[in-house]
PDB file of C-alpha atoms in Angstrom:
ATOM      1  CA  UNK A1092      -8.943 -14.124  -7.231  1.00  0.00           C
ATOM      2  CA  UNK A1093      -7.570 -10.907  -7.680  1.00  0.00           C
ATOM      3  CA  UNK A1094      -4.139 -11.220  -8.367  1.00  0.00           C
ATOM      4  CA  UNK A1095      -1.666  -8.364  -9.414  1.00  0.00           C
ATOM      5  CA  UNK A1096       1.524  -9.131 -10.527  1.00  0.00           C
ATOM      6  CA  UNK A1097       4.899  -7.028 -11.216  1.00  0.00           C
ATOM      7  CA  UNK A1098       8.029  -7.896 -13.237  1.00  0.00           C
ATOM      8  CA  UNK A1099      10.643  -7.866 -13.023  1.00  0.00           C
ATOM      9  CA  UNK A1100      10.579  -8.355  -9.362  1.00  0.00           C
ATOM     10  CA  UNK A1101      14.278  -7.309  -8.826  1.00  0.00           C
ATOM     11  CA  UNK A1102      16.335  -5.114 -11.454  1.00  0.00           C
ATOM     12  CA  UNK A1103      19.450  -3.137 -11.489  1.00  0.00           C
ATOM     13  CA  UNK A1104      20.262  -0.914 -14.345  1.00  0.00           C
ATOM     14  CA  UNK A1105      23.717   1.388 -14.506  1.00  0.00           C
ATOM     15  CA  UNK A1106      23.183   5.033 -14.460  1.00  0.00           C
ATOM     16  CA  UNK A1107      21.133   6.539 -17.036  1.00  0.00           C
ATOM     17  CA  UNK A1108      19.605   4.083 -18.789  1.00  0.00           C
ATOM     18  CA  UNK A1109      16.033   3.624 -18.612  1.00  0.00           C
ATOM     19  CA  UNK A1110      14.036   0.159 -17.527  1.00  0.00           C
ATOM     20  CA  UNK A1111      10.430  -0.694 -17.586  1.00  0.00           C
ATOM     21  CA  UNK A1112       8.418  -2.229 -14.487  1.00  0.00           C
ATOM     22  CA  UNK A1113       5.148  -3.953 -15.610  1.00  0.00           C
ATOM     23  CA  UNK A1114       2.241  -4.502 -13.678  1.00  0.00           C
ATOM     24  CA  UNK A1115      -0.834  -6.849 -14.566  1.00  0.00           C
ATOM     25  CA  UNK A1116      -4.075  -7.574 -13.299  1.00  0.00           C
ATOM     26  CA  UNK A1117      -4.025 -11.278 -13.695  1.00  0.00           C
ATOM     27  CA  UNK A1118      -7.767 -12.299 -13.374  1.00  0.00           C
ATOM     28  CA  UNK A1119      -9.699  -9.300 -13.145  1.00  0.00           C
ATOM     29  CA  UNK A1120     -10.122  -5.617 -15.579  1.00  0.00           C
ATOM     30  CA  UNK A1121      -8.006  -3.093 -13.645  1.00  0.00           C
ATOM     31  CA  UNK A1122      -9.846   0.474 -14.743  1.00  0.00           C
ATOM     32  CA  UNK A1123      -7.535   2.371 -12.631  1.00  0.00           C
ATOM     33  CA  UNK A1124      -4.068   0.860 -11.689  1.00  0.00           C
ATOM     34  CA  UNK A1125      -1.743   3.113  -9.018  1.00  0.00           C
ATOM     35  CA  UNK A1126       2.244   3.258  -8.787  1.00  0.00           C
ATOM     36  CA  UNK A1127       3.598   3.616  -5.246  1.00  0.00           C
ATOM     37  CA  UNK A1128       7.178   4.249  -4.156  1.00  0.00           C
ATOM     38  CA  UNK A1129       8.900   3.142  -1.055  1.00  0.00           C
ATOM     39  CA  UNK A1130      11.867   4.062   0.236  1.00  0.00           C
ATOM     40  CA  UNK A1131      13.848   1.386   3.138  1.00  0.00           C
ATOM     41  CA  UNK A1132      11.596   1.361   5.982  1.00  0.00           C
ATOM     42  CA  UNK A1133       9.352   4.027   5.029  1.00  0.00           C
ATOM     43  CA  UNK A1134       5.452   4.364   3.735  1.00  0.00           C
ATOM     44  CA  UNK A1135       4.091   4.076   0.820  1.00  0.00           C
ATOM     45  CA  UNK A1136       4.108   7.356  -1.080  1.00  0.00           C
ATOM     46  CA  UNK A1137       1.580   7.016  -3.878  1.00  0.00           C
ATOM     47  CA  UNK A1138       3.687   8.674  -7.455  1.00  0.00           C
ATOM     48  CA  UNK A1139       0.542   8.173  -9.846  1.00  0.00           C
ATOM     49  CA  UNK A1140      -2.936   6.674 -10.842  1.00  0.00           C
ATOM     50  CA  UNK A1141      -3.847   5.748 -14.205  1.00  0.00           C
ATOM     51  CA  UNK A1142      -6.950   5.422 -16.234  1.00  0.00           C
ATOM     52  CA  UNK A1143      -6.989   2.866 -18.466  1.00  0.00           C
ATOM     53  CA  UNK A1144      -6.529   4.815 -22.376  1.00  0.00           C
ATOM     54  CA  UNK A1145      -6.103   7.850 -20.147  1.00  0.00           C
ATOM     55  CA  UNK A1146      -2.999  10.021 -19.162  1.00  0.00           C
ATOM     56  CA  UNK A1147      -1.817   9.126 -15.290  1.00  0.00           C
ATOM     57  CA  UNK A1148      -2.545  11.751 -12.817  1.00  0.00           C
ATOM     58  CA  UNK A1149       0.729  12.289 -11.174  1.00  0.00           C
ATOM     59  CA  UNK A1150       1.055  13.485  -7.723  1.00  0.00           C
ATOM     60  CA  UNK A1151       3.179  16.864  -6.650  1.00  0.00           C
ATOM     61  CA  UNK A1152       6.999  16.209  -6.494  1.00  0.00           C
ATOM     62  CA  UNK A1153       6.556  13.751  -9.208  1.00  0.00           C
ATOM     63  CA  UNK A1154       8.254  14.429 -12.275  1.00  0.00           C
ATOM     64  CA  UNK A1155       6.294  12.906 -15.107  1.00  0.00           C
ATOM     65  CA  UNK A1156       9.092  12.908 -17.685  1.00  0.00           C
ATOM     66  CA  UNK A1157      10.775  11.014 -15.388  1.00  0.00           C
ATOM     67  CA  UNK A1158       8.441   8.315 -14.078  1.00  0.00           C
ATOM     68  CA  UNK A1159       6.593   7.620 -17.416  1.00  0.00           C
ATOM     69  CA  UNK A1160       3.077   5.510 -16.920  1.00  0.00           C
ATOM     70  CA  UNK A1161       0.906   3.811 -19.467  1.00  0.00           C
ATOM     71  CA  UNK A1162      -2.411   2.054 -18.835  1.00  0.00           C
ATOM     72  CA  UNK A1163      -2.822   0.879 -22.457  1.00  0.00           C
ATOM     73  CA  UNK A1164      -5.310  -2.187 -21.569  1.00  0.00           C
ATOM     74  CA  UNK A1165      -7.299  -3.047 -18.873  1.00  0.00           C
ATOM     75  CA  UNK A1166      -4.706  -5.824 -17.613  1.00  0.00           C
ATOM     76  CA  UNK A1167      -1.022  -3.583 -17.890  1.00  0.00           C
ATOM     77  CA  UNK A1168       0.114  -0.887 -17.073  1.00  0.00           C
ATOM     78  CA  UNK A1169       3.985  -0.151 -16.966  1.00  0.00           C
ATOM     79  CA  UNK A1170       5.965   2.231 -14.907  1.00  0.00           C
ATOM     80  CA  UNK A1171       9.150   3.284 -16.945  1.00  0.00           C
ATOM     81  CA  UNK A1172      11.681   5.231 -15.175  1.00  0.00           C
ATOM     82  CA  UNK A1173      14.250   7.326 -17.717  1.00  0.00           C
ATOM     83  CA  UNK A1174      17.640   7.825 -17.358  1.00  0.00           C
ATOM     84  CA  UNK A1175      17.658   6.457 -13.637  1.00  0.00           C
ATOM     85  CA  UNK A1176      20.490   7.632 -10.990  1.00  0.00           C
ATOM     86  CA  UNK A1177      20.979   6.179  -8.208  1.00  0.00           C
ATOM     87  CA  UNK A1178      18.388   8.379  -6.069  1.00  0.00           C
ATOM     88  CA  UNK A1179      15.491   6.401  -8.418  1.00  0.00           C
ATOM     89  CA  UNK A1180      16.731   3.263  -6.749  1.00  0.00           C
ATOM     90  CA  UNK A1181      13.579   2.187  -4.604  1.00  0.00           C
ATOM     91  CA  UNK A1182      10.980  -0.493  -4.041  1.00  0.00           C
ATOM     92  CA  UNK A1183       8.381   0.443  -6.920  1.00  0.00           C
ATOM     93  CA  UNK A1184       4.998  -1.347  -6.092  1.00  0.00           C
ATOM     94  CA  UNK A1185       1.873  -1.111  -8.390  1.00  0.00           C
ATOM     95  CA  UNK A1186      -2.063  -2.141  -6.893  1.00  0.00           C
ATOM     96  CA  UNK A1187      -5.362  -2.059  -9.364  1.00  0.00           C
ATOM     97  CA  UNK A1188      -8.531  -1.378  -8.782  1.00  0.00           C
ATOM     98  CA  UNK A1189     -12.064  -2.161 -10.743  1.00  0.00           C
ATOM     99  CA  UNK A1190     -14.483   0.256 -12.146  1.00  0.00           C
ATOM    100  CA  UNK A1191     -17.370   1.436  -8.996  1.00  0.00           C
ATOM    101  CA  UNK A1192     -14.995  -0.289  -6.305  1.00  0.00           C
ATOM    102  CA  UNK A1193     -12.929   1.370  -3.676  1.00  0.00           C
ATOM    103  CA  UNK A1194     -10.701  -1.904  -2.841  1.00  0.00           C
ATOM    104  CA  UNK A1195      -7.094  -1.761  -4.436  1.00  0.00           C
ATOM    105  CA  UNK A1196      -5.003  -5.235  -5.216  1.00  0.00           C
ATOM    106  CA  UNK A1197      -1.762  -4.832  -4.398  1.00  0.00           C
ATOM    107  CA  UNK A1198       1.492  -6.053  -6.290  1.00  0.00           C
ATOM    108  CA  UNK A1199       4.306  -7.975  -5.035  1.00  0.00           C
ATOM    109  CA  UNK A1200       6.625  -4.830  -5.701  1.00  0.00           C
ATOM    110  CA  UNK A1201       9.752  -4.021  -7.860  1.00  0.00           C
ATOM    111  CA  UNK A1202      13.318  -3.527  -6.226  1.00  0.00           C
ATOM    112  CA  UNK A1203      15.444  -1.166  -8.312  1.00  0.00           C
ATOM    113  CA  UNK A1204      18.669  -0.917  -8.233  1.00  0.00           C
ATOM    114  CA  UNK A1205      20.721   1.627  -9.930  1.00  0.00           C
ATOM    115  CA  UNK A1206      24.449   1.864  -9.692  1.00  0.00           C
TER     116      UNK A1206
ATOM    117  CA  UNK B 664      -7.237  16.279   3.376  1.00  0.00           C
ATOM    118  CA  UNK B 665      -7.181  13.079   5.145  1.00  0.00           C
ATOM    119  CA  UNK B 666      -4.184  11.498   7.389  1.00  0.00           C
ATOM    120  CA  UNK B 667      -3.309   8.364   9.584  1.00  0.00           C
ATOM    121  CA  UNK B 668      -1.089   8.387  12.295  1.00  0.00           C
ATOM    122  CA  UNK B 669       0.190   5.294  13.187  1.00  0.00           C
ATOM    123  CA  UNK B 670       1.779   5.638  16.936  1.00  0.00           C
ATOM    124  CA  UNK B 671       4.779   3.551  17.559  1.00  0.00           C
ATOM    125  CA  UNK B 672       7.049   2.818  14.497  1.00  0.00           C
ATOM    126  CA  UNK B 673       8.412  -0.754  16.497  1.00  0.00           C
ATOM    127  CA  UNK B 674       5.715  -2.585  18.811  1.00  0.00           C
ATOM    128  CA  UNK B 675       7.789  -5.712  20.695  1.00  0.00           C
ATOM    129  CA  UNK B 676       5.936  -8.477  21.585  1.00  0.00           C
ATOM    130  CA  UNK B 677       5.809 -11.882  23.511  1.00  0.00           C
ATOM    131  CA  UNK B 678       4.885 -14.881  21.443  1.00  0.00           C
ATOM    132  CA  UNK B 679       1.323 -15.303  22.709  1.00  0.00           C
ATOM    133  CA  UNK B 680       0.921 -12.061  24.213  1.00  0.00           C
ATOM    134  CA  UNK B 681      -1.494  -9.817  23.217  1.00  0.00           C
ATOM    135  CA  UNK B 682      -0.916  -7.300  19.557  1.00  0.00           C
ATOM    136  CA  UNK B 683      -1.970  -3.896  19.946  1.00  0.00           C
ATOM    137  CA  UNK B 684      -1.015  -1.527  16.687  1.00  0.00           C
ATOM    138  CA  UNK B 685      -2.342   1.788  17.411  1.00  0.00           C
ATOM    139  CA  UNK B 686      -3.937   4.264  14.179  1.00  0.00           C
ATOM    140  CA  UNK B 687      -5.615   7.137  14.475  1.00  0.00           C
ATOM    141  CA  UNK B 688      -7.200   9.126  11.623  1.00  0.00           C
ATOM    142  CA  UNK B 689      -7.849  12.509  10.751  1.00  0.00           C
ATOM    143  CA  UNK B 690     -10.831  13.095   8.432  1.00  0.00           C
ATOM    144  CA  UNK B 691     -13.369  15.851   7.569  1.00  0.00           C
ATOM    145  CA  UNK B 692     -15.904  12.898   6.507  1.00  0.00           C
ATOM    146  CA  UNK B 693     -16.271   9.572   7.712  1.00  0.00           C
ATOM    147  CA  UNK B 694     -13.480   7.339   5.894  1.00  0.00           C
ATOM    148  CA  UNK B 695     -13.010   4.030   4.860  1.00  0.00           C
ATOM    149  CA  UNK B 696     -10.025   2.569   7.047  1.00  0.00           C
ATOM    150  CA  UNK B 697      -7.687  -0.536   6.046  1.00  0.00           C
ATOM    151  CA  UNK B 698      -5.022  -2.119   8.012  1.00  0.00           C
ATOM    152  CA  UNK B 699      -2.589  -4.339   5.445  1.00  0.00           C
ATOM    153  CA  UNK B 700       0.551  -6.116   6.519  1.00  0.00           C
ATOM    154  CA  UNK B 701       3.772  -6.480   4.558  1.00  0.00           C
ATOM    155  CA  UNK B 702       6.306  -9.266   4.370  1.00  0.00           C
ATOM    156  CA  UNK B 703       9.657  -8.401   4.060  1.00  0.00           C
ATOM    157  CA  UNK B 704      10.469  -7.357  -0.072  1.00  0.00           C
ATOM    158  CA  UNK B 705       6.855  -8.687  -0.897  1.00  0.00           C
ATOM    159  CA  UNK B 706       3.805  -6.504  -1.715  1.00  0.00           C
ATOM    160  CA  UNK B 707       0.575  -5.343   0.612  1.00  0.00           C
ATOM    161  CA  UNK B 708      -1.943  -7.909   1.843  1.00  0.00           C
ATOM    162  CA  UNK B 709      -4.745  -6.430   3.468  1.00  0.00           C
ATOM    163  CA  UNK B 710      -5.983  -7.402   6.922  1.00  0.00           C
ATOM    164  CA  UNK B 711      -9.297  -6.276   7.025  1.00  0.00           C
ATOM    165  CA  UNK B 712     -11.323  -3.151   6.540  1.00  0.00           C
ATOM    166  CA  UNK B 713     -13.834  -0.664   7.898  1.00  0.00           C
ATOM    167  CA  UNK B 714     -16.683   0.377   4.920  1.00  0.00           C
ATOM    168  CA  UNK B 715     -19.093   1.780   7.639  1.00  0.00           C
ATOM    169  CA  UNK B 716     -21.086  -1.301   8.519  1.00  0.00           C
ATOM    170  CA  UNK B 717     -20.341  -2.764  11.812  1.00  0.00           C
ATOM    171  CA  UNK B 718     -18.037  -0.983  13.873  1.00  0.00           C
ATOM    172  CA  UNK B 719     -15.943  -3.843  15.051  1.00  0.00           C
ATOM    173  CA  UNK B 720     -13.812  -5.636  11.967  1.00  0.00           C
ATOM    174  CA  UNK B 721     -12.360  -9.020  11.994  1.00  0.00           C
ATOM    175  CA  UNK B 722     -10.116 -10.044   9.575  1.00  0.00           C
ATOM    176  CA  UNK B 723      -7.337 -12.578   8.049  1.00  0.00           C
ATOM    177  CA  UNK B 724      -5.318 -14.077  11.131  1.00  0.00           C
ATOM    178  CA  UNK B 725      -7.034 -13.938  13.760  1.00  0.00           C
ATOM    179  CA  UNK B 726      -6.695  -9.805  13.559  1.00  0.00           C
ATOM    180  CA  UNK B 727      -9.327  -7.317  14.535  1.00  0.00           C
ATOM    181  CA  UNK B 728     -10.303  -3.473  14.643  1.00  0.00           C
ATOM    182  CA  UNK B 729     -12.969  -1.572  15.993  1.00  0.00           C
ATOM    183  CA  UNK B 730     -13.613   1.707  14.860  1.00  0.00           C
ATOM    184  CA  UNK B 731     -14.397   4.482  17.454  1.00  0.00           C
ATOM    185  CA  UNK B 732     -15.315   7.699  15.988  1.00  0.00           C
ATOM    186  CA  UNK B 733     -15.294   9.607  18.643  1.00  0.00           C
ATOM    187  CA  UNK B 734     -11.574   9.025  19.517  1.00  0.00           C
ATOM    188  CA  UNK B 735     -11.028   8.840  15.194  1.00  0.00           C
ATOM    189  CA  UNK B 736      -8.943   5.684  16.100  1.00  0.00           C
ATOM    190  CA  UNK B 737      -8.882   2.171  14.353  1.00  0.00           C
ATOM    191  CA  UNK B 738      -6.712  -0.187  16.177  1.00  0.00           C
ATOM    192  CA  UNK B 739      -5.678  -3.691  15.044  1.00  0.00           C
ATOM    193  CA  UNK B 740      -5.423  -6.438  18.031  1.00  0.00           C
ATOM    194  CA  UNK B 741      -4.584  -9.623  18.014  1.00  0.00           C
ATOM    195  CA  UNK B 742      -5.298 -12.220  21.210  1.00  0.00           C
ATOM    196  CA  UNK B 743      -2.122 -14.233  20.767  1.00  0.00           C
ATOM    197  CA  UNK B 744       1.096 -13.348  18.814  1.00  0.00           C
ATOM    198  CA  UNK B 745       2.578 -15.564  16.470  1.00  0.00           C
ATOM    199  CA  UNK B 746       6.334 -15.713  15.370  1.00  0.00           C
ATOM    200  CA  UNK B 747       4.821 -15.453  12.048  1.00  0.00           C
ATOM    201  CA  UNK B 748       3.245 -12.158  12.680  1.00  0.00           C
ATOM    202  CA  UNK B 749       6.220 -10.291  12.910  1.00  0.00           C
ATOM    203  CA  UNK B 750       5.715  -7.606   9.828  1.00  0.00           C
ATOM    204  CA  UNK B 751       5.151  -4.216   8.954  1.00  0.00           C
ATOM    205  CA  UNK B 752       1.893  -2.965   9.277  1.00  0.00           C
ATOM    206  CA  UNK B 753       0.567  -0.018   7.964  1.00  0.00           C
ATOM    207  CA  UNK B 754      -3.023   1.705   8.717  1.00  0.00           C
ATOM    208  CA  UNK B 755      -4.360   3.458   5.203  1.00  0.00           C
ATOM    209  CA  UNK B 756      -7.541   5.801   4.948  1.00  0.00           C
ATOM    210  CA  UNK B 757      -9.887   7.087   2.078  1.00  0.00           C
ATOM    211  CA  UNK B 758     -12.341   9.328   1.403  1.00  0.00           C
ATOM    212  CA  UNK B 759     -15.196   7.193   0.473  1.00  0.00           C
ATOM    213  CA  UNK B 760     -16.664   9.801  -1.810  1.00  0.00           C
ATOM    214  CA  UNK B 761     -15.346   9.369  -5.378  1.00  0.00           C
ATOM    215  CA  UNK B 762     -13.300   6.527  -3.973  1.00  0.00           C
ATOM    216  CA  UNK B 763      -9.963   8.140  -3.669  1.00  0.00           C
ATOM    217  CA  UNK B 764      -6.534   7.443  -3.224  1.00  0.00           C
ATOM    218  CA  UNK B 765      -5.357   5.345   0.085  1.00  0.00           C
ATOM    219  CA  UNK B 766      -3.537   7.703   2.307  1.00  0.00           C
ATOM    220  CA  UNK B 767      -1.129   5.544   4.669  1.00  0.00           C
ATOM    221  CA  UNK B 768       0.745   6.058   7.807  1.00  0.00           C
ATOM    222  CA  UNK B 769       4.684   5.645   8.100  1.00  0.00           C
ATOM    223  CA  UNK B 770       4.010   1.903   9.424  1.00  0.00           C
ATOM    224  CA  UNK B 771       4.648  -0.160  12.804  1.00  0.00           C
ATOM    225  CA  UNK B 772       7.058  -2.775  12.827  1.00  0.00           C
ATOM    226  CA  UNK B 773       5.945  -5.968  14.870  1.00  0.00           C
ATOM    227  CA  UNK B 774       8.294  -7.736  16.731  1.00  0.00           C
ATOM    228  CA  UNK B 775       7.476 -11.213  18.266  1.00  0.00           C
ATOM    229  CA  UNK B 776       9.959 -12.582  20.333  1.00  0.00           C
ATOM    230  CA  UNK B 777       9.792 -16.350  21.374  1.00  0.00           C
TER     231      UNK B 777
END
């Protein structure tokens, strides 16, 4: 149980064009779903967290215009970076969480590539 | 705020020696600590966590943690390394009030050498 999954896994997109990571609680109502970035070799850096038929709380440094997150059901939310450069190109990985519980499922991450 | 500090960013290891991965939190309440592992390109899995039941942890693989307030440090062990242990491995804390966001340290690389 609890399975989270992300597609695409891999993507590379040309300079400023914009592509769409999905994430999906496969067996299970994700109330709040999270977006974490990490660059090679690095830590997680958590970008956002998202209510389901809320806004996403993004954290500082984050540029929401940018990075833009919808939690329209309890089972997807999608990430959808706009007008990616090069400097977006990261490991994107997504982990869910249900209502009154403090453990998050994790994603098998998104590699983006933009060139 | 809360922090981990994960000492060591590469641990080299012996097959069948003994794992040590060093974390230590910092934390105006008691937390909630997590150790997860990552694969190479592939998501988080978690090891095993401390809630604030019993102070010693065991989880998936043969890993452990005990919890020792009074140094704030949660380290992961393992008896015997396996080749198949060789990861990343990152210590994460939250503030168990509201259940927040997982705060994680910069990661320790585990090498296991045959």
């Amino acid at each position: 149980g609890a399975v989270v999954s992300q597609h695409p896994s891999r993507v590379i997109c040309k300079s400023g064009t914009s592509v769409k990571i999905e994430c999906r609680s496969l067996d299970f109502q994700a109330t709040t779903m999270f977006w974490y970035r990490q660059f090679p070799k690095q830590s997680l850096m958590l970008m956002a967290t998202s209510n389901e038929g809320s806004k996403a709380t993004y954290e500082q440094g984050v540029e929401k215009d940018k990075f833009l997150i919808n939690h329209a059901s309890l089972t997807l939310s999608t990430l959808t970076v706009t007008s990616a450069h090069p400097e977006d190109s990261s490991f994107y990985i997504c982990s869910a969480r249900v209502a009154g519980a403090y453990e998050q499922y994790f994603g098998p991450g998104t590699r983006l590539t933009v060139t | 705020a809360q922090s981990v500090t994960q000492l060591g960013s590469h641990v080299s290891v012996s097959e069948g020696a003994l794992v040590l991965l060093r974390c230590n939190y910092s934390s105006s309440v008691p937390p909630y600590l997590f150790w997860y592992v990552q694969y190479p390109n592939q998501g988080l899995q978690l090891l095993l966590k401390y809630t604030s039941a019993a102070t010693l942890v065991k989880g998936i693989n043969g890993f452990e943690a005990e919890f020792k307030k009074s140094e704030t440090s949660f380290h992961l062990t393992k008896p015997s390394a396996h080749m198949s242990d060789a990861a990343e491995y990152f210590c994460a804390v939250m503030d168990p009030v509201g259940y927040s966001t997982l705060t994680f340290g910069k990661g320790t690389m585990l090498l296991v050498s045959p």
